[in-house]
Short mmCIF file of C-alpha atoms in Angstrom, two decimals:
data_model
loop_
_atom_site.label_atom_id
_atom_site.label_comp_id
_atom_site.label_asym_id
_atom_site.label_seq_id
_atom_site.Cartn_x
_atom_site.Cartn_y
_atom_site.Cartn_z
CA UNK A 1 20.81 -5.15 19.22
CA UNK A 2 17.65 -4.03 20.86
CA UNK A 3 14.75 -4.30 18.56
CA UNK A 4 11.08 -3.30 18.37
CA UNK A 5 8.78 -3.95 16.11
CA UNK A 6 5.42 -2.32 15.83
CA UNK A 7 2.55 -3.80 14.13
CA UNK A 8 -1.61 -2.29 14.11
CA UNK A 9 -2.90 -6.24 14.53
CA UNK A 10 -2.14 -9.60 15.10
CA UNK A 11 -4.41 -11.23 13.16
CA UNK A 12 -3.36 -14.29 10.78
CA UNK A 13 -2.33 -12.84 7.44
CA UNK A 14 0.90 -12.43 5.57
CA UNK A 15 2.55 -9.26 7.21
CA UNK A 16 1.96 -10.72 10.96
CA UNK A 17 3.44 -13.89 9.47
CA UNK A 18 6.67 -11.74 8.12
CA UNK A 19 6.65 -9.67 11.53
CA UNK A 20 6.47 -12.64 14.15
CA UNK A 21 9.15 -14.78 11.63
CA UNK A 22 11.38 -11.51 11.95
CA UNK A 23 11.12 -11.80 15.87
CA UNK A 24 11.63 -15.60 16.51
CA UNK A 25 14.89 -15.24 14.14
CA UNK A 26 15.98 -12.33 15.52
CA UNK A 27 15.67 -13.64 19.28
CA UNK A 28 16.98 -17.00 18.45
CA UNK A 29 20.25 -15.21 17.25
CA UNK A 30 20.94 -13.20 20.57
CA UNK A 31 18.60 -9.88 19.67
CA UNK A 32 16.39 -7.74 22.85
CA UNK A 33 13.25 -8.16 20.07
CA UNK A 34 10.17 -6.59 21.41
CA UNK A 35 6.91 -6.87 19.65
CA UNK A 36 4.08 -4.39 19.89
CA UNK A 37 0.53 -4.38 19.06
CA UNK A 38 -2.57 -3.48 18.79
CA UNK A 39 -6.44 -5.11 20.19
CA UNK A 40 -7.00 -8.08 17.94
CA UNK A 41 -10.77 -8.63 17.13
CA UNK A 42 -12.79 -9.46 14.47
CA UNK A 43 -13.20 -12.98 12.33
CA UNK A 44 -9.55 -13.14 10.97
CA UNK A 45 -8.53 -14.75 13.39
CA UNK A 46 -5.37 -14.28 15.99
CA UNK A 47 -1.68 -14.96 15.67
CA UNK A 48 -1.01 -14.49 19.59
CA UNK A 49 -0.02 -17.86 20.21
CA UNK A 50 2.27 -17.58 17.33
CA UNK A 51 3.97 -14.36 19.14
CA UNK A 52 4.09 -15.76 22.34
CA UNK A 53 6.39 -18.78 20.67
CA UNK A 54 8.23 -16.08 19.08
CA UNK A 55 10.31 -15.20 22.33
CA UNK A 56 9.85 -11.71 21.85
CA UNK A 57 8.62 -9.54 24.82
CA UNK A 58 4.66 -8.73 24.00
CA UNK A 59 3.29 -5.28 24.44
CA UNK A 60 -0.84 -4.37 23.72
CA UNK A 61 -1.06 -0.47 22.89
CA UNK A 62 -5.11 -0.51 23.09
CA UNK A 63 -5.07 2.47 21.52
CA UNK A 64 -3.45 1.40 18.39
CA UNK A 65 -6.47 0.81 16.02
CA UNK A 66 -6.45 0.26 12.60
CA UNK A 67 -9.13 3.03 11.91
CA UNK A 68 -8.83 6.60 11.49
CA UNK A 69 -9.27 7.54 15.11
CA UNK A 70 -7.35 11.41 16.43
CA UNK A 71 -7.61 10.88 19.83
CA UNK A 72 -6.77 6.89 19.86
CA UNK A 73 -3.77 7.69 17.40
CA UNK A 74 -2.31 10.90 19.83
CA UNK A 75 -2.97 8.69 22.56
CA UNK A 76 -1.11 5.52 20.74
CA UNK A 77 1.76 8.25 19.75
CA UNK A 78 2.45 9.40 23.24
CA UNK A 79 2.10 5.72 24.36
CA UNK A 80 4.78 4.35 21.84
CA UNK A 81 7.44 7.52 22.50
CA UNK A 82 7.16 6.68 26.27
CA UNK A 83 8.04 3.35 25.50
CA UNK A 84 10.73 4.41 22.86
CA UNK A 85 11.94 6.34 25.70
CA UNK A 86 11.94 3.79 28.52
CA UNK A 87 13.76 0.87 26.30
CA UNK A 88 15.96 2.66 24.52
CA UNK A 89 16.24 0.65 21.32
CA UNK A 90 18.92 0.42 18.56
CA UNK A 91 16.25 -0.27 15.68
CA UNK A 92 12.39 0.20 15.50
CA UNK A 93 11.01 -1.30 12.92
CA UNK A 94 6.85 -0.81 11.85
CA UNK A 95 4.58 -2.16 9.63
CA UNK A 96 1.23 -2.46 8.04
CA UNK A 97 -0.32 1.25 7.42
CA UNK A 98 -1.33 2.78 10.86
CA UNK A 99 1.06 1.21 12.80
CA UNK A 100 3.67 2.69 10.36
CA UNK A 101 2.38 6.28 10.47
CA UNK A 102 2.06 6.10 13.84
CA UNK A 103 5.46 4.45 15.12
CA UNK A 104 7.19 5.95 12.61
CA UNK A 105 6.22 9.32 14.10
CA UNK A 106 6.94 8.49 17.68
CA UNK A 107 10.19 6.99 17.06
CA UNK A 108 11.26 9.78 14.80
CA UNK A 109 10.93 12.18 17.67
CA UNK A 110 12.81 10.17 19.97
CA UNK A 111 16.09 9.66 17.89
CA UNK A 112 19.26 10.75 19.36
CA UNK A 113 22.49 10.74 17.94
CA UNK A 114 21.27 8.23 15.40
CA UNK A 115 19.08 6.06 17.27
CA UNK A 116 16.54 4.68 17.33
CA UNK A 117 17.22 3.54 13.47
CA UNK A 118 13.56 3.88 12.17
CA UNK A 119 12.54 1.08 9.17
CA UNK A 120 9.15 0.83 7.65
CA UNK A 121 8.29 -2.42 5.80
CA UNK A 122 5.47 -2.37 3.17
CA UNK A 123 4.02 -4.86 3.00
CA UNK A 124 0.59 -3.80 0.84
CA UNK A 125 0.19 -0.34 -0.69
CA UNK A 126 -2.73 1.50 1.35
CA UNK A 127 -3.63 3.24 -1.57
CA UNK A 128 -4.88 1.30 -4.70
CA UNK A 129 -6.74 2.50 -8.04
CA UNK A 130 -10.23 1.33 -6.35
CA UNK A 131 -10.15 3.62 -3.93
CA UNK A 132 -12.02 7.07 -3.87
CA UNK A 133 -9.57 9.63 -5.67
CA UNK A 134 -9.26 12.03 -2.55
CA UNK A 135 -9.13 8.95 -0.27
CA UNK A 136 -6.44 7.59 -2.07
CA UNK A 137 -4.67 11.45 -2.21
CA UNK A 138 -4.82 11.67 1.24
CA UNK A 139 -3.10 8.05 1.80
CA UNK A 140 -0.40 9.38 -0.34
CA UNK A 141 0.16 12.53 1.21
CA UNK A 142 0.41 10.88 4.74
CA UNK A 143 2.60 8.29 3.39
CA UNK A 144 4.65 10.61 2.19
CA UNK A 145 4.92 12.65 5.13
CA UNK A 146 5.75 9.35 6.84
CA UNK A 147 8.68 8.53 4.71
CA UNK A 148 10.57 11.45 5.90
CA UNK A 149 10.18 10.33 9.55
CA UNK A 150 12.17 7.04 8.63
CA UNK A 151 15.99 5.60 7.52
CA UNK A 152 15.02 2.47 5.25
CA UNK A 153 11.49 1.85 3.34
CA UNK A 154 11.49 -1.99 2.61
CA UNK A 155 9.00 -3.63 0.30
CA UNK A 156 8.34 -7.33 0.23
CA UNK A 157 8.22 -6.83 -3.93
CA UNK A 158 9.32 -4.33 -6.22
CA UNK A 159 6.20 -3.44 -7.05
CA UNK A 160 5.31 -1.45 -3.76
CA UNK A 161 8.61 0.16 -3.70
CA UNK A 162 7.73 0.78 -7.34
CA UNK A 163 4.53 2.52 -5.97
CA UNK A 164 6.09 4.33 -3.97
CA UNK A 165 8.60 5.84 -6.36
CA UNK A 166 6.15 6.86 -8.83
CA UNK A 167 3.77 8.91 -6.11
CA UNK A 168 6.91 10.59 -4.94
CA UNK A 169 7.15 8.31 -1.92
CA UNK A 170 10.44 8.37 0.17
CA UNK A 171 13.50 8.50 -1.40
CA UNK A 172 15.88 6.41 -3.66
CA UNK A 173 18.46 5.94 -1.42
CA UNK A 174 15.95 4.56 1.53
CA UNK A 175 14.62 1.82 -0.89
CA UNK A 176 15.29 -1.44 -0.14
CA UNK A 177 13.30 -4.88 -1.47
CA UNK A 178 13.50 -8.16 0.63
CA UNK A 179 10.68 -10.16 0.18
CA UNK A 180 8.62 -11.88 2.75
CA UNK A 181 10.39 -14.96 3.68
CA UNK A 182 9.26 -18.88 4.16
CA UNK A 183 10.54 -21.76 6.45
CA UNK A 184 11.22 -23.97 3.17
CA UNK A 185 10.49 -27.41 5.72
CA UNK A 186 7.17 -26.13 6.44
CA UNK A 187 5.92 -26.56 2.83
CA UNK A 188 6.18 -29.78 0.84
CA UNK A 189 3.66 -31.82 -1.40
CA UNK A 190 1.38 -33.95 0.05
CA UNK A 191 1.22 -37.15 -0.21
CA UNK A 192 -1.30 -39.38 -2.43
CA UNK A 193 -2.47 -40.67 0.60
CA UNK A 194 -2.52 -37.58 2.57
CA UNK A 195 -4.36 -35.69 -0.46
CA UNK A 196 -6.97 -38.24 -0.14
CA UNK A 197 -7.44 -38.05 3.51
CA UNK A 198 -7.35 -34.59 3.81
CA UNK A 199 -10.22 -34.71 0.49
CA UNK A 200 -12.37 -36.70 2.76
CA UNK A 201 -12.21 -34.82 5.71
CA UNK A 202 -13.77 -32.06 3.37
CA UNK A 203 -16.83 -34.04 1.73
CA UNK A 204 -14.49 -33.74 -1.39
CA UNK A 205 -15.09 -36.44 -4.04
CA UNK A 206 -11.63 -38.08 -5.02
CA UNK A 207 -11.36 -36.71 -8.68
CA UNK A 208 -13.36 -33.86 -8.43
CA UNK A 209 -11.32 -31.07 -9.53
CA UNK A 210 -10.58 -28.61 -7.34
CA UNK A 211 -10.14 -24.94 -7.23
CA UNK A 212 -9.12 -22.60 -4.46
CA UNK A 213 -8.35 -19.31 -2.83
CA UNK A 214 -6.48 -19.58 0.38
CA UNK A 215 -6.53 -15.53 1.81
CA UNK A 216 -9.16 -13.49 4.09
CA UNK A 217 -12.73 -13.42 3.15
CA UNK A 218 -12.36 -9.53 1.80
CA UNK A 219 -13.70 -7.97 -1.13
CA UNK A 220 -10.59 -7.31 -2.85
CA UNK A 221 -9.67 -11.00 -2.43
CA UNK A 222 -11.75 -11.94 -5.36
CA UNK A 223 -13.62 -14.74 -3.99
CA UNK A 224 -16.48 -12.61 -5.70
CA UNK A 225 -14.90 -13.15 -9.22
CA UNK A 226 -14.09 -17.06 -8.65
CA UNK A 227 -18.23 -17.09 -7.92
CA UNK A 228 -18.89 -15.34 -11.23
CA UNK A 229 -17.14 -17.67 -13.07
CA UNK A 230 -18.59 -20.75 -11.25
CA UNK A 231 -21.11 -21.64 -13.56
CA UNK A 232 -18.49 -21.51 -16.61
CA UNK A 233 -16.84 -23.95 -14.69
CA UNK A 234 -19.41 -26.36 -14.36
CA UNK A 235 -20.13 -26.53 -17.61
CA UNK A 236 -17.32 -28.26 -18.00
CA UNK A 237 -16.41 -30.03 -15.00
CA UNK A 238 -19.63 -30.39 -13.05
CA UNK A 239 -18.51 -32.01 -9.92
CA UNK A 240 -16.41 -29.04 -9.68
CA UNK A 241 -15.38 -27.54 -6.21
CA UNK A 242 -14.22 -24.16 -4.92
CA UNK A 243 -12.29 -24.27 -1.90
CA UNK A 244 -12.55 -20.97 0.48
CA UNK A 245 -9.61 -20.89 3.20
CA UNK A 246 -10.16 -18.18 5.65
CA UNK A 247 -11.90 -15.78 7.86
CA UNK A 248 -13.10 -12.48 7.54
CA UNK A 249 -15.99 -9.50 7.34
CA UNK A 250 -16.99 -10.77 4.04
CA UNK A 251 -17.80 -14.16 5.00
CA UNK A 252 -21.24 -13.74 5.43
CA UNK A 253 -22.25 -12.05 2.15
CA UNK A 254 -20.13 -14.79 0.19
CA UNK A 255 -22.28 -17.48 2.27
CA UNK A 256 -25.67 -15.58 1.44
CA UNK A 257 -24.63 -15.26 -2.24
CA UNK A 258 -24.23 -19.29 -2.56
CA UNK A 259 -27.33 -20.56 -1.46
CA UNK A 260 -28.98 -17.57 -3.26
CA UNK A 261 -27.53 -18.59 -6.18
CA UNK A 262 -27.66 -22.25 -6.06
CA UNK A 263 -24.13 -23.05 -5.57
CA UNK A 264 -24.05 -24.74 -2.42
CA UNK A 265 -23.20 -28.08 -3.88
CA UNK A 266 -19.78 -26.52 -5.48
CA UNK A 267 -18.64 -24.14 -2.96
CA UNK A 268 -16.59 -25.35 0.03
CA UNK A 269 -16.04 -22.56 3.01
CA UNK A 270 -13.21 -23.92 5.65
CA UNK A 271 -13.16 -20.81 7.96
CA UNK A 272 -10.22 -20.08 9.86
CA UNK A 273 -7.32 -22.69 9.73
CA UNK A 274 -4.58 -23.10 11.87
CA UNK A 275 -1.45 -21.93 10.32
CA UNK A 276 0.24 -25.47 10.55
CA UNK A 277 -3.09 -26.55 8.82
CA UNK A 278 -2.56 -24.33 5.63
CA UNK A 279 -0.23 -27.44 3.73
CA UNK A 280 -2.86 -29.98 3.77
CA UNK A 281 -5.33 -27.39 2.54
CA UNK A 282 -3.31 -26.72 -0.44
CA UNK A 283 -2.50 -30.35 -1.05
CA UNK A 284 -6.22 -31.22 -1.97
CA UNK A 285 -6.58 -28.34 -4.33
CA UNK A 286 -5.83 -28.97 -8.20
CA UNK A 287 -5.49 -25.18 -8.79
CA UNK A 288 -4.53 -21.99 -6.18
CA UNK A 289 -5.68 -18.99 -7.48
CA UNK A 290 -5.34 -15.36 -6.08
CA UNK A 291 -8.03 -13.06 -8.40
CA UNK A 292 -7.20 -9.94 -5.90
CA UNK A 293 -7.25 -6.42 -6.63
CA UNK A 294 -4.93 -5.55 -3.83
CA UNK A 295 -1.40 -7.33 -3.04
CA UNK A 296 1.92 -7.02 -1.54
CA UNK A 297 3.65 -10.30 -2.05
CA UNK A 298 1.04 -13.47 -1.65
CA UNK A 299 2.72 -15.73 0.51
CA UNK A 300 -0.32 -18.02 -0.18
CA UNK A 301 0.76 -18.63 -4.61
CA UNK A 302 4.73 -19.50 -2.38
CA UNK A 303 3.38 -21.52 -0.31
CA UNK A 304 1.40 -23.11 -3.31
CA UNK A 305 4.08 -23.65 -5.15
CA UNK A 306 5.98 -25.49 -2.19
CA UNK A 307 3.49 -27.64 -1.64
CA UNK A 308 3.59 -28.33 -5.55
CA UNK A 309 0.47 -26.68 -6.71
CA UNK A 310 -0.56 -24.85 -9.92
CA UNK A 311 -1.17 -20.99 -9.79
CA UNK A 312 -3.54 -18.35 -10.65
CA UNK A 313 -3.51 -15.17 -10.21
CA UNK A 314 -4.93 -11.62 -10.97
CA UNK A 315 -1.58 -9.13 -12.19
CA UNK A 316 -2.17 -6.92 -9.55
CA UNK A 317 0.31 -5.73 -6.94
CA UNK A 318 3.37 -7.73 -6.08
CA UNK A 319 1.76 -11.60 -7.92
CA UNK A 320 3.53 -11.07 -10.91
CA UNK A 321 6.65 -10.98 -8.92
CA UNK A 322 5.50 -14.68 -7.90
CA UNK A 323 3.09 -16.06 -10.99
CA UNK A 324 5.09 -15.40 -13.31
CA UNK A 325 3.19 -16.28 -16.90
CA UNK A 326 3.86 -19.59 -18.23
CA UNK A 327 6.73 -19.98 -16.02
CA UNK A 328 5.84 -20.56 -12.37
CA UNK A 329 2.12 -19.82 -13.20
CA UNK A 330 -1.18 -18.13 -14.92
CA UNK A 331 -1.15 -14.34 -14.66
CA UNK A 332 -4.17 -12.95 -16.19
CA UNK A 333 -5.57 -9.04 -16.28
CA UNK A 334 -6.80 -7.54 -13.17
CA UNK A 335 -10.79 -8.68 -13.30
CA UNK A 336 -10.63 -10.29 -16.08
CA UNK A 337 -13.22 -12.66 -15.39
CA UNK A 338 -13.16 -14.76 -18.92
CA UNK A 339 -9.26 -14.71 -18.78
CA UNK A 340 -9.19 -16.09 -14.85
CA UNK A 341 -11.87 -18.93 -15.70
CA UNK A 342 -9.46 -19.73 -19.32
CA UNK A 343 -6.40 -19.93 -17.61
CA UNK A 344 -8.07 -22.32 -14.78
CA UNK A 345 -9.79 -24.30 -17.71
CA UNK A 346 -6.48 -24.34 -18.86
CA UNK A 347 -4.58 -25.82 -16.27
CA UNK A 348 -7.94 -28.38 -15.63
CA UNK A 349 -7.83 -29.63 -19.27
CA UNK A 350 -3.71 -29.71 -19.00
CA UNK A 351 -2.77 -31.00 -15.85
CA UNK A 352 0.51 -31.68 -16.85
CA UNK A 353 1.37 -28.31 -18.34
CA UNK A 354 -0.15 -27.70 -14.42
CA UNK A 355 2.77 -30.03 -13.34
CA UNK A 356 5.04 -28.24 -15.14
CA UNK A 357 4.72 -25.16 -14.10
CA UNK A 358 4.32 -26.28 -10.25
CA UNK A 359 7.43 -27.60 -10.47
CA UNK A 360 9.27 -24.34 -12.03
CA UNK A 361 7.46 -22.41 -9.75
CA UNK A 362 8.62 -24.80 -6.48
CA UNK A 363 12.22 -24.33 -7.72
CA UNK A 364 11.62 -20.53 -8.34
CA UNK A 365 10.30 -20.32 -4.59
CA UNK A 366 13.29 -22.17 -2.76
CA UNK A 367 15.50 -20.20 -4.35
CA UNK A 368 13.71 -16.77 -3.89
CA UNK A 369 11.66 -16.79 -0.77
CA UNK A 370 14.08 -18.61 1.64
CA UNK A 371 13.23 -17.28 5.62
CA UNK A 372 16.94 -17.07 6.41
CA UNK A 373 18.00 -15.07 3.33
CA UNK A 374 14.70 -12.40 4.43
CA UNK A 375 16.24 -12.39 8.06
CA UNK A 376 20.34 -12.23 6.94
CA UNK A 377 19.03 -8.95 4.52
CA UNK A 378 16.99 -7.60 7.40
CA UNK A 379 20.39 -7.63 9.22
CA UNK A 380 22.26 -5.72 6.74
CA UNK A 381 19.50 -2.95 6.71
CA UNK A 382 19.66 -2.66 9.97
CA UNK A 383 23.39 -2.27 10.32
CA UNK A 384 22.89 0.50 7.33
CA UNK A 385 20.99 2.62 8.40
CA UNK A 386 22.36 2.78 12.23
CA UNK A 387 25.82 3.63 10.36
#
């Protein structure tokens, strides 16, 4: 098969990580895969080098941006159906929000005789209940209008294609849910000796607990709410540290708010990491917790549980699907500030009830988030929907 997909940005975050998977699997097993893009920028850092390894063939669209832009999206539009037109493929595949309106569009108007076969994978809703009511309407409607401009809709967790249902999204019959799959060898528990390195390397006492939040430095992350509860915390364990993995636009208000507040001594910021850096991050943390407002399926709480550590996380978008209370994890109210800091004083005071449930929850994630059983159902949807 011939393959494209189309994604707005390739900066290092879950979706890109599904998308650029997708294309080294799909290459390695005989596929034409080309990926397309749009200008990465900003502090979340780049997943380029990642592509390049992919063996897919790279294409930059400059126009494709992630804002709300007319002429840079008719631009991008006529840009993509040229290139629709030139290579011809069996299957075009999009995702992330613009990149999906967009492609979806310009593929749409290039079908013939049932191809291209257009998918669209979800991978986050781009509406969400914090959003201002007509903003969110107007996602909606355009979402909508996109869904009729495609074969398959694919979520990563029932929950988006849940979303999607409810707000009239699409169609029953183009529903499909494969979530966002893993290379299993990638993630394993540290070592006692590597935990203690890698503690070092970070200023980290040796049994200070620790506490972190591997994701983007964004306001809907909740790296706000872990702050909040800080002092809570170090009430009762007041060598206490909070662990920040990531880049992002919200870096340097979190940064301010520390030394404002006098938390300097408790809160750790890594910046960007390197993504074969991410298991040794997770191996010095005693607790991985995910307060967001906003999720498709965290990859981060898998790869957690992989590496053998204990998760948090707000109920909120597709973590349920992966912190499941009790059983692989803590799942507590969405901002529920006094719930998040119980359920990590919790796992602190219990560590191992925290065993316990890492352990569930590693066996819960080989058996649901295997790469090669995302890319053998990406297969079958694609065979679908060129039938």
């Amino acid at each position: 098969m011939i393959i494209i997909h189309i994604i707005t940005r390739l900066i290092v975050g879950g979706a890109q990580q599904n998308t650029i998977a997708s294309c080294a699997a799909q290459v390695a097993a005989g596929h034409q895969v080309w990926l397309v893009y749009g200008p990465i920028y900003g502090p979340e850092g780049s997943l380029l080098d990642d592509a390049r390894k992919s063996g897919a063939t790279l294409i930059e669209i400059k126009s494709m941006r992630r804002a709300i832009l007319p002429v840079h999206d008719l631009i991008c539009y006529r840009g993509l159906r040229k290139l629709i037109r030139q290579i011809k493929p069996d299957i075009v595949h999009t995702h992330s929000s613009k990149a999906g309106i967009v492609g979806r569009a310009a593929a749409w108007k290039e079908k013939r005789s049932g191809k291209p076969a257009v998918i669209h994978t979800v991978h986050g809703l781009p509406f969400h209940d914090r959003q201002n009511r007509i903003v969110r309407g107007f996602y909606i409607c355009i979402e909508r209008w996109a869904s009729k401009r495609c074969d398959r809709v694919i979520g990563v967790t029932q929950a988006m294609i849940d979303a999607f249902a409810v707000n009239r999204i699409g169609k029953h019959k183009q529903y499909s849910v494969i979530p966002s799959g893993i290379a299993l060898s990638a993630f394993v528990p540290s070592s006692l000796e590597q935990r203690e390195m890698n503690r070092r390397e970070l200023c980290i006492p040796p049994d200070a607990p620790v506490v972190g939040l591997l994701a983007r430095l964004d306001p809907l992350k909740g790296q706000d709410d872990l702050l909040d509860i800080l002092p809570r915390l170090r009430e009762r364990y007041p060598d206490i540290r909070i662990l920040f993995v990531g880049g992002g636009w919200h870096g340097d208000a979190l940064r301010t708010r520390v030394t404002r507040e006098g938390l300097s001594d408790n809160v750790i910021f890594t910046g960007l990491v390197p993504p074969a850096k991410v298991p040794a991050m997770l191996g010095v943390m005693d607790v991985n917790t995910l307060p967001s407002y906003q999720e498709g399926q965290p990859r981060t709480l898998v790869q957690a549980l992989l590496c053998g550590v204990p998760i948090i996380g707000y109920d909120a978008g597709g973590i349920g699907e992966v912190c499941i209370d009790r059983k692989t994890g803590r799942l507590v109210p969405v901002g529920d500030r006094v719930a998040l800091a119980n359920a990590i004083l919790w796992i602190l005071d219990q560590p191992d009830q925290g065993r316990v449930l890492a352990e569930q929850g590693r066996e819960y994630a080989q058996e649901r988030f295997d790469l090669r059983y995302m890319i053998q159902r990406l297969d079958e949807v694609y065979v679908e929907a060129l039938k």
